[in-house]
Amino acid sequence: ILPGLVFSHGTATSITRAKTRLNSGGFLPPQQLAKIQQFAYSCFVSFLACLWITSMRIVITGGPSTGKTTIISLLEAKGFPVVHEQATQIIKEGKFLPWIDRAAFQDEVLRRQLEAEATLNSQGRPVFLDRGLFDGEAYYVYDKLEVPAVFSKLDATRYVMAFLIEELSFFDKNEVRRESLEFTKAISNILEDCYRKRHVSVVRVPALSPAERVEFILQKVEQTQCLPVQPQRIIGTTNTTYISAL
């Protein structure tokens, strides 16, 4: 998925010769100089893209029982760095429970989410998060509770996009999941709004098989990352320089 630069030997030689001519007091025609400038700009853009892509944080969000954890597990199996959901673990511990004290529970979720994201090591690849910082806000909105001011101070630019996993045709209740399919449908719309209003791109993922959902997500990520640049010819060389997405 990561983009790279592929330089032909002829191009490198041509640039070296051009530099030699300039250093020796010669000059380049404006047309050739413009091509060199265009090439340098393309290199710079691709370099910035590499920096952006390798620090990508991508949120997997949605209501309960939509398959988020399965998707995260499959992405992790493919070698992508992931951050697992905090809420489920907190409920299992039993100290903070959303059906007893929503505010205390969400405070703890936010604290742990911030801690987990602070220690991220992307290993040069996009990072997928099972829920993001603004998921908690959606639950305050659903419960008609005052949204804590801390949510307005969080940096939304850390997320380049969010995938909203749409509901399935069934709801799998268990000891930590006590909601309903109707709840999932309602919270999904609120979650989408929480990210969109912060200018985070939201892509809905339909009810497909887990493998198809992962493929869908990776294709969308790749489309977002790619900066297609047409092959260019530099100062008359017959070799072509490519700036491509590998």
Coordinates of C-alpha atoms in Angstrom, one line a residue:
I1 CA 0.0 0.0 0.0
L2 CA 2.8 2.4 0.8
P3 CA 4.0 4.7 -2.0
G4 CA 7.5 4.8 -3.1
L5 CA 9.8 6.5 -5.6
V6 CA 11.4 4.6 -8.4
F7 CA 14.1 6.4 -10.2
S8 CA 15.7 5.1 -13.4
H9 CA 19.5 5.2 -13.8
G10 CA 19.2 7.5 -16.8
T11 CA 17.3 10.1 -14.9
A12 CA 19.8 10.2 -12.1
T13 CA 22.6 10.5 -14.6
S14 CA 20.8 13.3 -16.4
I15 CA 20.3 15.2 -13.2
T16 CA 24.0 14.8 -12.3
R17 CA 25.0 16.1 -15.7
A18 CA 22.7 19.0 -15.4
K19 CA 24.2 19.9 -12.0
T20 CA 27.7 19.6 -13.5
R21 CA 26.8 22.0 -16.3
L22 CA 25.4 24.5 -13.9
N23 CA 28.4 24.3 -11.6
S24 CA 30.7 24.9 -14.5
G25 CA 29.1 28.2 -15.3
G26 CA 26.8 26.8 -18.0
F27 CA 23.0 27.3 -18.1
L28 CA 19.9 25.3 -18.9
P29 CA 17.2 26.4 -21.3
P30 CA 14.0 27.5 -19.5
Q31 CA 12.1 24.4 -20.7
Q32 CA 14.6 22.0 -19.3
L33 CA 14.9 23.9 -16.0
A34 CA 11.1 23.9 -15.7
K35 CA 11.1 20.1 -16.1
I36 CA 13.7 19.7 -13.4
Q37 CA 11.6 21.9 -11.1
Q38 CA 8.5 19.8 -11.9
F39 CA 10.4 16.7 -11.0
A40 CA 11.7 18.1 -7.7
Y41 CA 8.2 19.2 -6.8
S42 CA 6.8 15.7 -7.5
C43 CA 9.5 14.2 -5.3
F44 CA 8.6 16.6 -2.5
V45 CA 4.9 15.8 -2.8
S46 CA 5.5 12.1 -2.7
F47 CA 7.8 12.5 0.3
L48 CA 5.0 14.4 2.2
A49 CA 2.6 11.6 1.2
C50 CA 4.9 9.0 2.8
L51 CA 5.0 11.0 6.0
W52 CA 1.2 11.3 6.1
I53 CA 0.5 7.7 5.2
T54 CA 2.8 6.2 7.7
S55 CA 1.2 8.3 10.5
M56 CA -2.4 7.5 9.4
R57 CA -4.8 6.7 12.2
I58 CA -8.0 5.1 10.9
V59 CA -11.0 4.7 13.1
I60 CA -13.3 1.6 12.9
T61 CA -16.5 2.8 14.5
G62 CA -20.2 1.8 14.7
G63 CA -22.8 0.6 17.1
P64 CA -22.4 -2.6 19.2
S65 CA -22.7 -6.0 17.5
T66 CA -21.7 -4.8 14.0
G67 CA -18.5 -6.8 13.6
K68 CA -15.9 -4.1 14.5
T69 CA -13.8 -6.4 16.6
T70 CA -13.8 -9.1 13.9
I71 CA -12.6 -6.6 11.4
I72 CA -9.8 -5.3 13.7
S73 CA -8.7 -8.9 14.4
L74 CA -8.5 -9.6 10.6
L75 CA -6.5 -6.4 10.0
E76 CA -4.1 -7.3 12.8
A77 CA -3.6 -10.7 11.3
K78 CA -2.6 -9.0 8.1
G79 CA 0.2 -7.2 10.0
F80 CA -1.4 -3.8 10.5
P81 CA -0.9 -2.1 13.9
V82 CA -4.2 -1.9 15.8
V83 CA -5.7 -0.5 19.0
H84 CA -8.2 -2.7 20.5
E85 CA -11.5 -1.4 22.0
Q86 CA -11.2 -0.1 25.6
A87 CA -14.9 -0.3 26.6
T88 CA -15.3 -4.1 26.5
Q89 CA -12.3 -4.6 28.7
I90 CA -13.5 -2.0 31.2
I91 CA -16.9 -3.6 31.5
K92 CA -15.3 -7.0 32.0
E93 CA -13.3 -5.6 34.9
G94 CA -16.6 -4.5 36.6
K95 CA -15.5 -1.3 38.3
F96 CA -17.0 1.1 35.7
L97 CA -20.3 0.1 34.1
P98 CA -22.2 2.2 31.6
W99 CA -25.7 1.1 32.8
I100 CA -24.8 2.3 36.3
D101 CA -22.8 5.5 35.7
R102 CA -22.4 6.5 32.1
A103 CA -20.2 9.5 32.9
A104 CA -17.7 7.6 35.1
F105 CA -17.6 4.8 32.5
Q106 CA -16.9 7.2 29.5
D107 CA -14.3 9.1 31.5
E108 CA -12.4 5.9 32.0
V109 CA -12.8 4.9 28.4
L110 CA -11.4 8.2 27.2
R111 CA -8.5 8.1 29.7
R112 CA -7.5 4.7 28.4
Q113 CA -8.0 5.6 24.7
L114 CA -5.8 8.6 25.1
E115 CA -3.2 6.5 26.8
A116 CA -3.3 3.8 24.1
E117 CA -3.0 6.3 21.3
A118 CA -0.1 8.1 23.0
T119 CA 2.0 4.9 22.8
L120 CA 1.2 4.0 19.2
N121 CA 4.0 2.6 17.1
S122 CA 2.8 2.6 13.5
Q123 CA 5.8 0.6 12.2
G124 CA 5.5 2.6 9.0
R125 CA 2.0 1.4 8.3
P126 CA -1.6 2.8 8.8
V127 CA -3.0 2.2 12.3
F128 CA -6.5 0.9 12.7
L129 CA -8.4 1.8 15.9
D130 CA -11.4 -0.1 17.3
R131 CA -13.3 3.1 18.1
G132 CA -11.8 6.6 18.4
L133 CA -11.9 9.4 20.9
F134 CA -15.2 10.8 19.7
D135 CA -17.2 7.6 20.1
G136 CA -17.7 8.5 23.7
E137 CA -19.4 11.8 22.8
A138 CA -22.0 9.9 20.8
Y139 CA -23.1 8.0 23.8
Y140 CA -23.6 11.2 25.8
V141 CA -25.7 12.6 23.0
Y142 CA -27.8 9.4 22.8
D143 CA -28.4 9.5 26.6
K144 CA -29.2 13.2 26.4
L145 CA -26.5 14.0 28.9
E146 CA -24.3 17.1 28.8
V147 CA -21.2 16.5 26.7
P148 CA -18.1 17.2 28.7
A149 CA -16.0 20.1 27.5
V150 CA -13.0 17.8 27.1
F151 CA -14.4 16.5 23.8
S152 CA -14.2 20.0 22.2
K153 CA -10.5 20.1 23.1
L154 CA -9.5 16.8 21.5
D155 CA -7.5 16.9 18.3
A156 CA -9.6 15.4 15.4
T157 CA -6.8 15.9 12.9
R158 CA -5.1 12.8 14.3
Y159 CA -7.7 10.7 12.3
V160 CA -7.5 10.8 8.5
M161 CA -10.7 8.8 8.1
A162 CA -13.3 6.7 9.9
F163 CA -15.1 3.6 8.7
L164 CA -18.7 3.3 10.1
I165 CA -19.6 -0.4 10.2
E166 CA -23.2 -0.7 9.5
E167 CA -25.6 -2.9 11.4
L168 CA -26.1 -6.6 10.6
S169 CA -29.5 -8.2 10.4
F170 CA -29.2 -9.6 14.0
F171 CA -27.9 -8.4 17.4
D172 CA -25.7 -10.6 19.5
K173 CA -26.3 -9.9 23.2
N174 CA -23.9 -11.1 25.8
E175 CA -22.7 -10.2 29.3
V176 CA -21.1 -6.9 28.2
R177 CA -23.5 -6.0 25.4
R178 CA -27.0 -5.3 26.6
E179 CA -28.3 -2.9 23.9
S180 CA -30.5 -3.8 20.9
L181 CA -30.5 -3.6 17.1
E182 CA -32.6 -0.5 17.3
F183 CA -30.0 1.1 19.6
T184 CA -27.2 0.2 17.1
K185 CA -29.1 1.9 14.2
A186 CA -29.6 5.1 16.3
I187 CA -26.1 5.4 17.7
S188 CA -24.6 4.8 14.2
N189 CA -26.1 8.0 12.9
I190 CA -24.8 10.0 16.0
L191 CA -21.4 8.5 15.6
E192 CA -21.2 9.5 12.0
D193 CA -22.2 13.1 12.9
C194 CA -19.5 13.2 15.7
Y195 CA -16.8 12.6 13.2
R196 CA -18.2 14.4 10.2
K197 CA -18.7 17.7 12.1
R198 CA -14.9 17.6 12.8
H199 CA -14.2 17.2 9.1
V200 CA -13.1 13.5 9.5
S201 CA -14.0 11.6 6.3
V202 CA -16.6 8.9 7.1
V203 CA -17.1 5.9 4.9
R204 CA -19.9 3.5 5.6
V205 CA -19.1 -0.2 5.4
P206 CA -22.1 -2.3 4.4
A207 CA -23.2 -5.7 5.8
L208 CA -20.8 -8.0 4.0
S209 CA -18.8 -11.0 5.1
P210 CA -15.8 -10.1 7.4
A211 CA -13.3 -10.8 4.7
E212 CA -15.2 -8.6 2.2
R213 CA -15.4 -5.8 4.7
V214 CA -11.7 -5.8 5.3
E215 CA -11.1 -5.8 1.5
F216 CA -13.5 -2.9 1.1
I217 CA -11.7 -0.9 3.9
L218 CA -8.2 -1.6 2.5
Q219 CA -9.3 -0.6 -1.0
K220 CA -10.7 2.7 0.3
V221 CA -7.5 3.4 2.3
E222 CA -5.4 2.7 -0.8
Q223 CA -7.5 5.1 -2.9
T224 CA -7.1 7.8 -0.2
Q225 CA -3.3 7.3 -0.1
C226 CA -2.5 7.2 -3.8
L227 CA -1.2 10.3 -5.4
P228 CA -1.1 9.3 -9.1
V229 CA 1.6 11.1 -11.1
Q230 CA 2.1 10.5 -14.8
P231 CA 5.5 9.3 -16.0
Q232 CA 7.7 12.3 -16.9
R233 CA 10.7 12.7 -19.2
I234 CA 13.6 14.7 -17.7
I235 CA 16.0 16.9 -19.8
G236 CA 15.8 14.8 -22.9
T237 CA 16.6 11.4 -21.5
T238 CA 14.9 8.3 -23.1
N239 CA 14.4 6.9 -19.6
T240 CA 11.3 7.6 -17.7
T241 CA 11.0 8.6 -14.0
Y242 CA 8.0 7.2 -12.1
I243 CA 6.4 8.4 -9.0
S244 CA 4.1 5.6 -8.1
A245 CA 2.1 3.9 -5.4
L246 CA 3.5 0.5 -4.6

